[in-house]
CSV table of C-alpha atoms in Angstrom, one decimal:
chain,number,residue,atom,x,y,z
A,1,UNK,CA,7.5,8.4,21.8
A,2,UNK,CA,7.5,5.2,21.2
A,3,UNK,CA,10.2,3.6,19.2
A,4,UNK,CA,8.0,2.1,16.3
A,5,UNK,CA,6.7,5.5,15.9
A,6,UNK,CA,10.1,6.9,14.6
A,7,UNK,CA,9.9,6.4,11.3
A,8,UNK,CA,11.9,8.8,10.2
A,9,UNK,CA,14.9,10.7,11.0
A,10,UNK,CA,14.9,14.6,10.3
A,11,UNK,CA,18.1,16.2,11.8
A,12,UNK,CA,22.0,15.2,10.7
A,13,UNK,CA,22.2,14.7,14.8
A,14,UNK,CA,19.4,12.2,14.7
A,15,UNK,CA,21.1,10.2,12.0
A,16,UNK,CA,24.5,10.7,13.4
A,17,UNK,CA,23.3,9.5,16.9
A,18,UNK,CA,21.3,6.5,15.1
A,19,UNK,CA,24.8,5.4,13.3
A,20,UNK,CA,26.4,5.7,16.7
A,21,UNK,CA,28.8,8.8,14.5
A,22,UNK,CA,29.5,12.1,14.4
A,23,UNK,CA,27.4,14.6,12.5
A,24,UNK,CA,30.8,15.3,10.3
A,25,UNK,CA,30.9,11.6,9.8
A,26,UNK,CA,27.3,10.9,8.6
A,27,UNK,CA,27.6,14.3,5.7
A,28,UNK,CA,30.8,12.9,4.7
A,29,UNK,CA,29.7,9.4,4.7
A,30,UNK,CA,26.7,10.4,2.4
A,31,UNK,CA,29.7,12.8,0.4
A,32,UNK,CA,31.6,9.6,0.0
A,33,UNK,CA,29.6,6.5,0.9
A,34,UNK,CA,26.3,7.0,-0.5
A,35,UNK,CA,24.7,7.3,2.7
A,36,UNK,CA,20.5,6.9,1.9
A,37,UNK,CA,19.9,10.9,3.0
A,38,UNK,CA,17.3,12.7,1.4
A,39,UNK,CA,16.4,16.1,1.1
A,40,UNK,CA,12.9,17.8,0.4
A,41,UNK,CA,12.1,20.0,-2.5
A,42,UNK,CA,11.9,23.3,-2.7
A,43,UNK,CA,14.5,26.5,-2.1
A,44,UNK,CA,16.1,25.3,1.0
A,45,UNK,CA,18.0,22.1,0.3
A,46,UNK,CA,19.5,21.8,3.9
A,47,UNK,CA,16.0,20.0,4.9
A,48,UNK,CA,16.9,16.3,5.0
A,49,UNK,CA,15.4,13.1,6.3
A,50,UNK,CA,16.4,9.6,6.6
A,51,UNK,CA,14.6,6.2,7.1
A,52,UNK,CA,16.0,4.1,9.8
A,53,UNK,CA,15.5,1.0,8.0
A,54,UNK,CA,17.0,2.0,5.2
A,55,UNK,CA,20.4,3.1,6.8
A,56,UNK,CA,20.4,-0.5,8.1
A,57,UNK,CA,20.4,-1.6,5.1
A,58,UNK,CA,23.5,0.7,4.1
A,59,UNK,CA,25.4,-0.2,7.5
A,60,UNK,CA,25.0,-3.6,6.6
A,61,UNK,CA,26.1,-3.4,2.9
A,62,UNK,CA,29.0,-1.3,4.1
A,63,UNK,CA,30.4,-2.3,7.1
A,64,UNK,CA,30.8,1.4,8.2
A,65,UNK,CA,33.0,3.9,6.7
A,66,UNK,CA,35.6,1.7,4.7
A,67,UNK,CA,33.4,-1.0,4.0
A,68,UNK,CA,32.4,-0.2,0.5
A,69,UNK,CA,33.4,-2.7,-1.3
A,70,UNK,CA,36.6,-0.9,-2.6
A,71,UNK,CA,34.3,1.5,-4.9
A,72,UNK,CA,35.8,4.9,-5.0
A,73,UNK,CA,34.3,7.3,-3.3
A,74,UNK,CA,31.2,8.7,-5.2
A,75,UNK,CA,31.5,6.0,-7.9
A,76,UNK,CA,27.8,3.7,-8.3
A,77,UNK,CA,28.6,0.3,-9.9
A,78,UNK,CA,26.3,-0.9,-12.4
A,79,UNK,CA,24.3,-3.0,-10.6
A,80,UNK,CA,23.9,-0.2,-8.0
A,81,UNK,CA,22.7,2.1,-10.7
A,82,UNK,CA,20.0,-0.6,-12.1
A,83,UNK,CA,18.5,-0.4,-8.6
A,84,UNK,CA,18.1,2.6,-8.5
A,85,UNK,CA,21.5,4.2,-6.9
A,86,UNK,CA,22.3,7.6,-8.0
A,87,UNK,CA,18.4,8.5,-8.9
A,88,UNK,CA,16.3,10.7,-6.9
A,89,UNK,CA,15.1,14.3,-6.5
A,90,UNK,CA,18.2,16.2,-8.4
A,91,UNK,CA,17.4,14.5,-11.6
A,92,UNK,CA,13.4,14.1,-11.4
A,93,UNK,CA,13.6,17.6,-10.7
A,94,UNK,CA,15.9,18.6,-13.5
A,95,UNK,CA,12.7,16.5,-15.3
A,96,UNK,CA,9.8,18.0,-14.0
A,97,UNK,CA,11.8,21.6,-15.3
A,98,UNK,CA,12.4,20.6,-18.6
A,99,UNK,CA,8.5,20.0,-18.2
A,100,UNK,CA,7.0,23.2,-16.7
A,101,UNK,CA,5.2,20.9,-14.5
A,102,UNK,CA,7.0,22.1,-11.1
A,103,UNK,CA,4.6,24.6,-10.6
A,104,UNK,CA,1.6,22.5,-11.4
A,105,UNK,CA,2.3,19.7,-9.0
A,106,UNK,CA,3.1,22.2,-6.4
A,107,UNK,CA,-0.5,23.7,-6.7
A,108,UNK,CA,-2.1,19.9,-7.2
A,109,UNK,CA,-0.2,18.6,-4.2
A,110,UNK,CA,1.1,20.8,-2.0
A,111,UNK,CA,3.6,19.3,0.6
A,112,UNK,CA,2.8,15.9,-0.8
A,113,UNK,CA,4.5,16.9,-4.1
A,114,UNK,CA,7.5,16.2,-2.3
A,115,UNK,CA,6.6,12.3,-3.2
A,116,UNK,CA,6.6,12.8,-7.0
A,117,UNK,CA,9.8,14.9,-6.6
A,118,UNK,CA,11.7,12.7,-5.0
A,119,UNK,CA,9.9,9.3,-6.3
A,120,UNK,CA,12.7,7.7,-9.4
A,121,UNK,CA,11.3,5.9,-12.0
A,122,UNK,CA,12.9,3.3,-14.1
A,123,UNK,CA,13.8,5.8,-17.1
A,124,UNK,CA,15.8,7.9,-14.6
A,125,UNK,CA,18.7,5.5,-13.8
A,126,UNK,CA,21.8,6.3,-14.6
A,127,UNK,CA,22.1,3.4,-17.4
A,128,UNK,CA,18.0,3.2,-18.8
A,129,UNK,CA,18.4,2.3,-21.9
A,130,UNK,CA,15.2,4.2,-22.9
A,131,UNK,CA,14.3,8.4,-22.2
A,132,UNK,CA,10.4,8.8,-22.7
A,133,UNK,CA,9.4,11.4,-24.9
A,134,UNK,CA,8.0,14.9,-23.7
A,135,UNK,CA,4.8,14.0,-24.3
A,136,UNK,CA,4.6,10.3,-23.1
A,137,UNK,CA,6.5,12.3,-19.9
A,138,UNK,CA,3.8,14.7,-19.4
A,139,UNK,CA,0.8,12.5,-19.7
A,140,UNK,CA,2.8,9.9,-17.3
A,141,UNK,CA,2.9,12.9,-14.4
A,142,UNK,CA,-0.4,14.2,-15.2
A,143,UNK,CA,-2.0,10.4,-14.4
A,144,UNK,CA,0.0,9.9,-11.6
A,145,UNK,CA,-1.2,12.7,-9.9
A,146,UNK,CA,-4.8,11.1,-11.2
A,147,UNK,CA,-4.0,7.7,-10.0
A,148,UNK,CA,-3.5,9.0,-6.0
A,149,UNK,CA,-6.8,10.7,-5.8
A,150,UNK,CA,-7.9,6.8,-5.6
A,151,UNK,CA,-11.5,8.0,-7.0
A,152,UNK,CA,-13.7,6.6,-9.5
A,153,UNK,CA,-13.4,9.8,-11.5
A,154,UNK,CA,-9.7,10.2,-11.4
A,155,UNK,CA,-8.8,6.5,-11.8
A,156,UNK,CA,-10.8,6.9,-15.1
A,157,UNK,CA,-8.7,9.5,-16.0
A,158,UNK,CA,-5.5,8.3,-14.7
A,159,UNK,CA,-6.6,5.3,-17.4
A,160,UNK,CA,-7.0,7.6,-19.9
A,161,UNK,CA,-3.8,9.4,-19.4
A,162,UNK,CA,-1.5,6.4,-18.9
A,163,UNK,CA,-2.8,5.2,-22.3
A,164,UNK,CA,-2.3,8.5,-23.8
A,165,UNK,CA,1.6,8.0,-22.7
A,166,UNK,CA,1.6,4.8,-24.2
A,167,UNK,CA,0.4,6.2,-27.2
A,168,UNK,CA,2.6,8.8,-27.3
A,169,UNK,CA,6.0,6.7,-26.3
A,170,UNK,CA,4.7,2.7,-26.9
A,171,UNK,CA,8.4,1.9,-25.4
A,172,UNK,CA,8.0,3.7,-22.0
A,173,UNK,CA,7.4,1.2,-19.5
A,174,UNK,CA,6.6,3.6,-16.5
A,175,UNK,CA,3.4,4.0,-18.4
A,176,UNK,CA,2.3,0.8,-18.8
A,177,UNK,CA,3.5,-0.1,-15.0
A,178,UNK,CA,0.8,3.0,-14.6
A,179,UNK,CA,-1.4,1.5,-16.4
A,180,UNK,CA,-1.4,-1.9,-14.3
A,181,UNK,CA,-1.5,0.1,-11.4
A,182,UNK,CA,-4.6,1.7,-11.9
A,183,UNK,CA,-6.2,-1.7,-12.4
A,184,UNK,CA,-5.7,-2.9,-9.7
A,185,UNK,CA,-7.2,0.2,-8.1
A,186,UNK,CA,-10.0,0.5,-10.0
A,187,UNK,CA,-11.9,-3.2,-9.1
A,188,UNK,CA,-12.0,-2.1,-5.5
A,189,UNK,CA,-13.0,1.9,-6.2
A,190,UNK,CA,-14.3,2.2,-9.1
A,191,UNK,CA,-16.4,-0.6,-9.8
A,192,UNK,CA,-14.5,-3.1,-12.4
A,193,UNK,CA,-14.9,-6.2,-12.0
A,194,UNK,CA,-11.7,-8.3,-10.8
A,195,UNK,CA,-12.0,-10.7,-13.7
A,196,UNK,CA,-11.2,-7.4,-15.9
A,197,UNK,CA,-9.1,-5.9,-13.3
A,198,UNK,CA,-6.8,-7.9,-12.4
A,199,UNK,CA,-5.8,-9.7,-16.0
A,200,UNK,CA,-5.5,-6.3,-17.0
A,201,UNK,CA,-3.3,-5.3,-14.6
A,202,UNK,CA,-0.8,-8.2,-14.7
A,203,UNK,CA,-0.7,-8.1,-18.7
A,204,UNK,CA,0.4,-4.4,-18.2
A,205,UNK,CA,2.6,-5.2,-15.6
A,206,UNK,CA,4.4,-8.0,-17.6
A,207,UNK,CA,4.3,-5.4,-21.0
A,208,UNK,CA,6.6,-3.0,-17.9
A,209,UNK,CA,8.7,-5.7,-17.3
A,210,UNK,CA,9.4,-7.3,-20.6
A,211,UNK,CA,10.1,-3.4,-21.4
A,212,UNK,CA,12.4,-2.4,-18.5
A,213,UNK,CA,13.3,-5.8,-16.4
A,214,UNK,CA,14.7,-3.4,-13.4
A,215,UNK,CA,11.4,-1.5,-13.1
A,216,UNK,CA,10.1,-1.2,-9.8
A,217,UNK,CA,6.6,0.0,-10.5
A,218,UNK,CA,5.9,-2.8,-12.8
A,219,UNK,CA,7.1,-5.8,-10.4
A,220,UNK,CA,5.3,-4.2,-7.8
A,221,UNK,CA,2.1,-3.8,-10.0
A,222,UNK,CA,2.6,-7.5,-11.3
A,223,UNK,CA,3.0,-8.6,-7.3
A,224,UNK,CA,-0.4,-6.9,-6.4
A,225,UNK,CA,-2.4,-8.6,-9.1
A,226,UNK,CA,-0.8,-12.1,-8.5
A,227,UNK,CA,-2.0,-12.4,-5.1
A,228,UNK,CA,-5.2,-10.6,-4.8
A,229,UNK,CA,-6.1,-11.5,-8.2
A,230,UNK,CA,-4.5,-14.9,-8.9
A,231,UNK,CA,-4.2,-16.2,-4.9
A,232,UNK,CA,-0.7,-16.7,-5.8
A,233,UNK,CA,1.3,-16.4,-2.9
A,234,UNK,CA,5.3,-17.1,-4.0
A,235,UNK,CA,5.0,-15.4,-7.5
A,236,UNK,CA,4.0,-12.2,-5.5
A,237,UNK,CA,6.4,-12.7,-2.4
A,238,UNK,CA,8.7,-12.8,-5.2
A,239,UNK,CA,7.8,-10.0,-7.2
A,240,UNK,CA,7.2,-7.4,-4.5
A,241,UNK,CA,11.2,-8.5,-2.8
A,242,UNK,CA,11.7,-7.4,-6.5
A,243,UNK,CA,10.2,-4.0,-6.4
A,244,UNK,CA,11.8,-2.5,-3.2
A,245,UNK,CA,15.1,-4.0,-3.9
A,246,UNK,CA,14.9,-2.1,-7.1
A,247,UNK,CA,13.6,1.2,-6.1
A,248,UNK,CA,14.2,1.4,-2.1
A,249,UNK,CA,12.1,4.5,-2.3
A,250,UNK,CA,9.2,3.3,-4.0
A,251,UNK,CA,6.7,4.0,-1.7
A,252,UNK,CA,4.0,2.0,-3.2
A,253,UNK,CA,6.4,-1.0,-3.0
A,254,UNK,CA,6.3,-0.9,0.2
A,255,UNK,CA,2.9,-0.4,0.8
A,256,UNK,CA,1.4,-2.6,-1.0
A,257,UNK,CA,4.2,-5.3,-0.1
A,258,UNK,CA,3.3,-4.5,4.1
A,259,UNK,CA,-0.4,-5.3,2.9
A,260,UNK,CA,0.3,-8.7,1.6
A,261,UNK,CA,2.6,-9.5,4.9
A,262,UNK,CA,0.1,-8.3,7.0
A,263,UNK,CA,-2.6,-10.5,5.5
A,264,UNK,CA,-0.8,-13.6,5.5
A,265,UNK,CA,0.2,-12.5,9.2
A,266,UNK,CA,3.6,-11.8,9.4
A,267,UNK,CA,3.2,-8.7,11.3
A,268,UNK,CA,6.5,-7.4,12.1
A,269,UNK,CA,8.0,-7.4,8.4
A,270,UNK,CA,4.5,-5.6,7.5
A,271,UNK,CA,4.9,-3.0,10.0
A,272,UNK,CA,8.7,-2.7,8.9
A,273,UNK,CA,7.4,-2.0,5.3
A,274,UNK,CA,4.4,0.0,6.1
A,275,UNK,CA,6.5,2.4,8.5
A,276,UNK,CA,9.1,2.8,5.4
A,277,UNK,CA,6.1,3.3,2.8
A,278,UNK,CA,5.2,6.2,5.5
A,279,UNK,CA,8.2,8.0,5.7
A,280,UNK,CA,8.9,7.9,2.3
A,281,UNK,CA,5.0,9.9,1.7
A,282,UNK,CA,4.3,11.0,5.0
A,283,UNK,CA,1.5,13.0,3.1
A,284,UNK,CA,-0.4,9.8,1.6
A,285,UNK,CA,-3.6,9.1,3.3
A,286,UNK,CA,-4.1,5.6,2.0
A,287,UNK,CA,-0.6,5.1,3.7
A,288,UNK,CA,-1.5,6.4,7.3
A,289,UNK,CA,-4.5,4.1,6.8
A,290,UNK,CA,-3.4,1.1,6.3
A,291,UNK,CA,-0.5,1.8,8.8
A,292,UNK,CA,-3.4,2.2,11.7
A,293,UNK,CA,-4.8,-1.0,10.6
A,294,UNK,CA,-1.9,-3.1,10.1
A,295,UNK,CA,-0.8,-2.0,13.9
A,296,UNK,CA,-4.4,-2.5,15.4
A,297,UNK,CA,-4.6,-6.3,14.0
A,298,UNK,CA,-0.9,-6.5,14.8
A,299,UNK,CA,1.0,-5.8,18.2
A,300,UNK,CA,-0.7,-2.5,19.1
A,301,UNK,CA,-4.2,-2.9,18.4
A,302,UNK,CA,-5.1,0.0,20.6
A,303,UNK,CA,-2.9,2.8,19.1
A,304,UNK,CA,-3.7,1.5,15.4
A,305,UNK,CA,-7.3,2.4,16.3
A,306,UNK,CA,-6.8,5.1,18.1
A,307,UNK,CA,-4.4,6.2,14.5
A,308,UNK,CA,-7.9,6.0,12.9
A,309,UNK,CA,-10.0,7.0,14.8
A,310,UNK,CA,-7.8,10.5,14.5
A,311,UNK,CA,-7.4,10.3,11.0
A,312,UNK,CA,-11.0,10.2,10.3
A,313,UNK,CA,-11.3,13.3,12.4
A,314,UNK,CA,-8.5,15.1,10.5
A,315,UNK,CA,-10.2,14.2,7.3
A,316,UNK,CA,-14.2,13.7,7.1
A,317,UNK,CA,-14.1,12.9,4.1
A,318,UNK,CA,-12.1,10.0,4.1
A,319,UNK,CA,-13.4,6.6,3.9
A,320,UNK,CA,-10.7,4.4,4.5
A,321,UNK,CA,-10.1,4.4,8.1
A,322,UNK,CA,-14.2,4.6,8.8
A,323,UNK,CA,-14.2,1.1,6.8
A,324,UNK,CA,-11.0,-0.3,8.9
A,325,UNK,CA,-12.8,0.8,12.1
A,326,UNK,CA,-16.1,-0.9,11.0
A,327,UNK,CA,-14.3,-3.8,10.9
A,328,UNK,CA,-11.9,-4.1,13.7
A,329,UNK,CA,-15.1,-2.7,16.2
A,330,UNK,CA,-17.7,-5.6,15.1
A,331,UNK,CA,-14.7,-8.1,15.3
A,332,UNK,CA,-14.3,-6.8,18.8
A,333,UNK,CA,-17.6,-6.2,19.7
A,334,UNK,CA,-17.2,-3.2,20.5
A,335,UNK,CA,-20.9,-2.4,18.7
A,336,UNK,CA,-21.5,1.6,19.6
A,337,UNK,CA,-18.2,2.1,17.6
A,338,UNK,CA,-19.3,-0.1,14.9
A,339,UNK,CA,-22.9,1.5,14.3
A,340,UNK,CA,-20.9,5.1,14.8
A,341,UNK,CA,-18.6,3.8,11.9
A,342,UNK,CA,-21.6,2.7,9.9
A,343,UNK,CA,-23.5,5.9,10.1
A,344,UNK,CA,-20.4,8.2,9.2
A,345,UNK,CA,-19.9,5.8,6.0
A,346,UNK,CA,-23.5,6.4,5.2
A,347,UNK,CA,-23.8,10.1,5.5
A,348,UNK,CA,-20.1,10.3,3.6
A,349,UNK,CA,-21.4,8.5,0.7
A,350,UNK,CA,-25.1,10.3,0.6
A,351,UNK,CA,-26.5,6.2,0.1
A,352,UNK,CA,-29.9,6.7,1.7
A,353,UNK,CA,-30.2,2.3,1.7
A,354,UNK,CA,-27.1,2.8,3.4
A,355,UNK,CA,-28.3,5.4,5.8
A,356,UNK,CA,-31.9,3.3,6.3
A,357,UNK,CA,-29.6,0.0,6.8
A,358,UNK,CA,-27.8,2.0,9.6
A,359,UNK,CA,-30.5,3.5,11.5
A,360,UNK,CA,-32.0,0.0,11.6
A,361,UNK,CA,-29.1,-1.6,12.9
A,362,UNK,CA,-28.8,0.8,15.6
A,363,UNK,CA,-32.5,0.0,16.8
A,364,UNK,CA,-31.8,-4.0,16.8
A,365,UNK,CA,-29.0,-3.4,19.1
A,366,UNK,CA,-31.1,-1.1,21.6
A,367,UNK,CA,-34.1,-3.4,21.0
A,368,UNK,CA,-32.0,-6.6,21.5
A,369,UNK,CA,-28.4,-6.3,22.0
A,370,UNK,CA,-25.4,-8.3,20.4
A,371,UNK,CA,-27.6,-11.2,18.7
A,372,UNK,CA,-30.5,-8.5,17.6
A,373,UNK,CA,-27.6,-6.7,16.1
A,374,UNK,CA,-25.9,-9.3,14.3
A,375,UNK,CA,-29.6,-10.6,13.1
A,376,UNK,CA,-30.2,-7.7,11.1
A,377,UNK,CA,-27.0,-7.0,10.3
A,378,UNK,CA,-27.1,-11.1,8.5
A,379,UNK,CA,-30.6,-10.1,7.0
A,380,UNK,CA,-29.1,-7.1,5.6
A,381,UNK,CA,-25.8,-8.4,4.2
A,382,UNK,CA,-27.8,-11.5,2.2
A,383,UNK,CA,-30.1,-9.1,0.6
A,384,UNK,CA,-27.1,-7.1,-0.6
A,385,UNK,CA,-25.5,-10.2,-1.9
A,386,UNK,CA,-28.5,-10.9,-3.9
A,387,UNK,CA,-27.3,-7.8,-5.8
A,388,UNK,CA,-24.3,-8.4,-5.9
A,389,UNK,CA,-23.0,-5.7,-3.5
A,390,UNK,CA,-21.8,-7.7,-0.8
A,391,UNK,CA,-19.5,-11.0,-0.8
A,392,UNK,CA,-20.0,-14.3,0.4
A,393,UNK,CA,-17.0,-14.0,3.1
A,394,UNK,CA,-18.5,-10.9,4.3
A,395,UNK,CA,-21.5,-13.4,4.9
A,396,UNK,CA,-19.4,-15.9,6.8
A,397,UNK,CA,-17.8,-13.3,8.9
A,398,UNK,CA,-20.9,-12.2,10.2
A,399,UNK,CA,-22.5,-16.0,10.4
A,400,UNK,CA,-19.4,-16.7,12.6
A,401,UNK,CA,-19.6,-13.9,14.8
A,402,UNK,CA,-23.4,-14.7,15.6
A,403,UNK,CA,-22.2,-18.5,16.5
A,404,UNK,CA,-23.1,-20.6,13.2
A,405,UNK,CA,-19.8,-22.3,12.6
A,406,UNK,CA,-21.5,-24.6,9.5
A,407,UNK,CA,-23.1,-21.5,8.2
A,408,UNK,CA,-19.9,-19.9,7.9
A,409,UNK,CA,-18.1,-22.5,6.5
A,410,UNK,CA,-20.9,-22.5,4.0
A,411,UNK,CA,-20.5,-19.2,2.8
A,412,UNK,CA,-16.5,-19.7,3.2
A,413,UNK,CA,-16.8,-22.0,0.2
A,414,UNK,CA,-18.4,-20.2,-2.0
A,415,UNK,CA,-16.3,-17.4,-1.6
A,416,UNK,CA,-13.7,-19.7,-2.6
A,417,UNK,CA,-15.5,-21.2,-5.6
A,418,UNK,CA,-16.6,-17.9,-6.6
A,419,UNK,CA,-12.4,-16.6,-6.2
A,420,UNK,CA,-13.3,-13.6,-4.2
A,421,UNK,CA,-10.6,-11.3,-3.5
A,422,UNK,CA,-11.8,-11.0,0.5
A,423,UNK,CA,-11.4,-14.4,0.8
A,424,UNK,CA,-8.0,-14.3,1.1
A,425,UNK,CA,-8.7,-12.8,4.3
A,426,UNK,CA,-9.2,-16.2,5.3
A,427,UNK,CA,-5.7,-16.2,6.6
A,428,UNK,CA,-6.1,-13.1,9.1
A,429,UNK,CA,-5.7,-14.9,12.4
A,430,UNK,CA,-8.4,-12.6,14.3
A,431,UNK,CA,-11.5,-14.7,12.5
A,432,UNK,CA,-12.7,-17.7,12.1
A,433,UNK,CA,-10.8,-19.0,15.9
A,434,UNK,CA,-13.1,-21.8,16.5
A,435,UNK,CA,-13.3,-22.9,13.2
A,436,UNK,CA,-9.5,-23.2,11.7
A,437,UNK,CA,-8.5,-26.4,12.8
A,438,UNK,CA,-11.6,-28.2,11.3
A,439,UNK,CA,-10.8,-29.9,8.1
A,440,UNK,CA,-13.1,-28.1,5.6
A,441,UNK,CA,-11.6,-25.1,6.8
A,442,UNK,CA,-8.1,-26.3,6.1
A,443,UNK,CA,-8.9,-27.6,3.1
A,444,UNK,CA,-9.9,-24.0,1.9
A,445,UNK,CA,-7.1,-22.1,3.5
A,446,UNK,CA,-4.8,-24.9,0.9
A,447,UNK,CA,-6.8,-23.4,-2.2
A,448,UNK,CA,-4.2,-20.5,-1.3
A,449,UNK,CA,-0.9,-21.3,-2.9
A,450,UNK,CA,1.1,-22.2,-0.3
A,451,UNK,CA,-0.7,-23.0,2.7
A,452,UNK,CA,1.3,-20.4,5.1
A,453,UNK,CA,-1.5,-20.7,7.6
């Protein structure tokens, strides 16, 4: 196994041999030292698991055993406990109890319950100075579990719930960090349009802030919508350092955070964040997704497709990776995978246009290869953007691949007049080669605050 597939440890000898310690060390040192161990839900509580990465972070806050900054041992200082220290799956346990929702998100989720169990919000630290009410509490779960089905059915109803929280408790930030959450979800699955989506989401996000400055799911939230949303780059650099230093387990944090490194290229921090993200819910789909893709246009592009390629096997009904291996194969052109990839989406999604577009692709590229392909494939796209189911940097993708540089450029710009979220795509290093150091494409890549290309 490679070593940037480790993204977890699951024995005390792994962790001990990682710290270079004994295994009598590393219990004592979480005992004493708050060493970041987990342990699973459920009956047996001797299953435990820790994330490299974040047992850097200890070693280097510590300095080892006696390194703790002269805290006594099992004492969390105050800043520790506003970011989260001390929080985790004793007391959102002791929560879900008080509840009676254990048994429900055992049945919902299965193993991946293990993520809400274990996942601390902001009003379970140590020192929040507000406790949601039963209600608010239940609603809050019940849409959470909503918001990770990432459909247009159950964002609607995470929506719903998140609101009915609010309503319930209008002081419970979680909620309205929900709220901004869902979105920012629901412009790219269920149809909103980003100019509602995205002010939405950062009003709610700010509401979770201005409620609970040290919540996690709200600077997160706020982070998402500032860049895909408002194409500002520091703001949401800033916000999502914010989220994970807050909540070191939130796995959406991370996520979300190795999305936006990954765009803008830096592609070792994003797979540093994304392989967190996935230990921290190994069971999350979307996660595992975007973990293939970010390795296959980083440093491994042929296990991060061959990650997808498996994980649209293991789940049919997935979309996700089918869309990310769309992608990477027509950027490649590697065109049997791409019209496989199109065909599967089609069929998936029961879109007979869809289905009609695919078969027709497939005969251009027996009929006339790579430029018969790309041909129809151009004819195809433009009629969709008519109706306003297809963008304009889809358009200049495809204009670029068939060797019209001014017809992408073209298309570039009005994907940047019309402030479409794919444009900020712009900065993904695989497209566009020939055509980045020409000046009108500079001058687009500055419309992104800063220019980090």
């Amino acid at each position: 196994m490679q070593q940037s597939d480790v993204i977890r440890l699951e024995t005390w000898k792994e962790i001990a041999a990682f710290l270079k310690c004994d295994e009598r060390t590393a219990k004592r040192w979480e005992a004493q030292r708050r060493l970041p161990v987990h342990r699973l839900p459920g009956p047996n509580r001797s299953r435990i698991y820790a994330i490299p990465a974040e047992l850097d972070a200890w070693r280097d806050r510590s300095g080892g055993e006696d390194g703790v900054s002269g805290a006594e041992p099992g004492t969390v200082s105050k800043s520790e406990r506003r970011a989260g220290a001390g929080t985790g799956v004793g007391r959102l346990r002791g929560r879900l109890r008080r509840l009676a929702l254990l048994p429900v998100l055992a049945l919902a989720l299965g193993t991946g319950a293990a993520w809400l169990l274990s996942r601390p919000s902001s009003s379970a630290r140590a020192d929040a100075p507000h406790a949601p009410s039963q209600a608010a509490e239940q609603a809050y779960v019940a849409a959470t579990l909503a918001w990770r089905q990432r459909t247009p059915e159950s964002l609607e109803q995470a929506e719903h719930l998140y609101r009915a929280a609010i309503a319930s408790d209008p002081s419970y930030a979680d909620a309205y960090a929900g709220l901004a959450n869902t979105y920012d979800l629901l412009r790219e699955y269920g149809g909103m349009p980003d100019a509602e989506a995205y002010p939405l989401a950062k009003a709610n996000a700010l509401k979770a802030i201005a409620l609970d400055p040290h919540s996690s799911g709200g600077h997160a939230a706020l982070a998402f919508a500032e860049y895909w949303g408002f194409w500002n780059v520091p703001q949401a650099r800033q916000a999502f350092a914010r989220a994970v230093a807050l909540d070191s387990s939130n796995a959406t944090a991370h996520h979300w955070y190795a999305t936006f490194l990954s765009n803008l290229g830096e592609t070792r921090a994003a797979q540093r964040e994304i392989d967190i993200a996935a230990a921290l819910d190994p069971q999350s789909l979307s996660i595992a997704a975007d973990r293939g893709l970010i390795l296959a246009i980083g440093d491994d592009p042929a296990r991060g497709s061959d990650a997808l390629r498996r994980l649209a096997a293991a789940n049919p009904g997935l979309t996700s990776p089918l869309v990310y291996l769309a992608k990477l194969s027509l950027l490649r052109g590697d065109y049997p995978e791409y019209l496989d990839a199109a065909r599967r989406l089609a069929a998936l999604h029961g879109d007979e246009t869809a289905r009609a577009a695919a078969r027709a692709a497939a005969s251009a590229y027996a009929r006339g290869g790579r430029t018969a392909l790309l041909a129809r494939l151009i004819a195809d796209r433009r009629a969709a953007y008519a109706k306003g189911e297809a963008s304009a940097y889809d358009l200049a993708t495809l204009y670029w691949l068939a060797g019209d540089g001014a017809g992408a450029l073209a298309e570039l710009q009005t994907s940047a007049d019309r402030h479409e979220s794919a444009f900020l795509q712009i900065t993904d290093r695989m497209n566009f080669r020939e055509l980045r150091a020409s000046p009108g494409f500079r001058a687009m890549l500055s419309r992104i605050q800063p220019l980090d290309a």
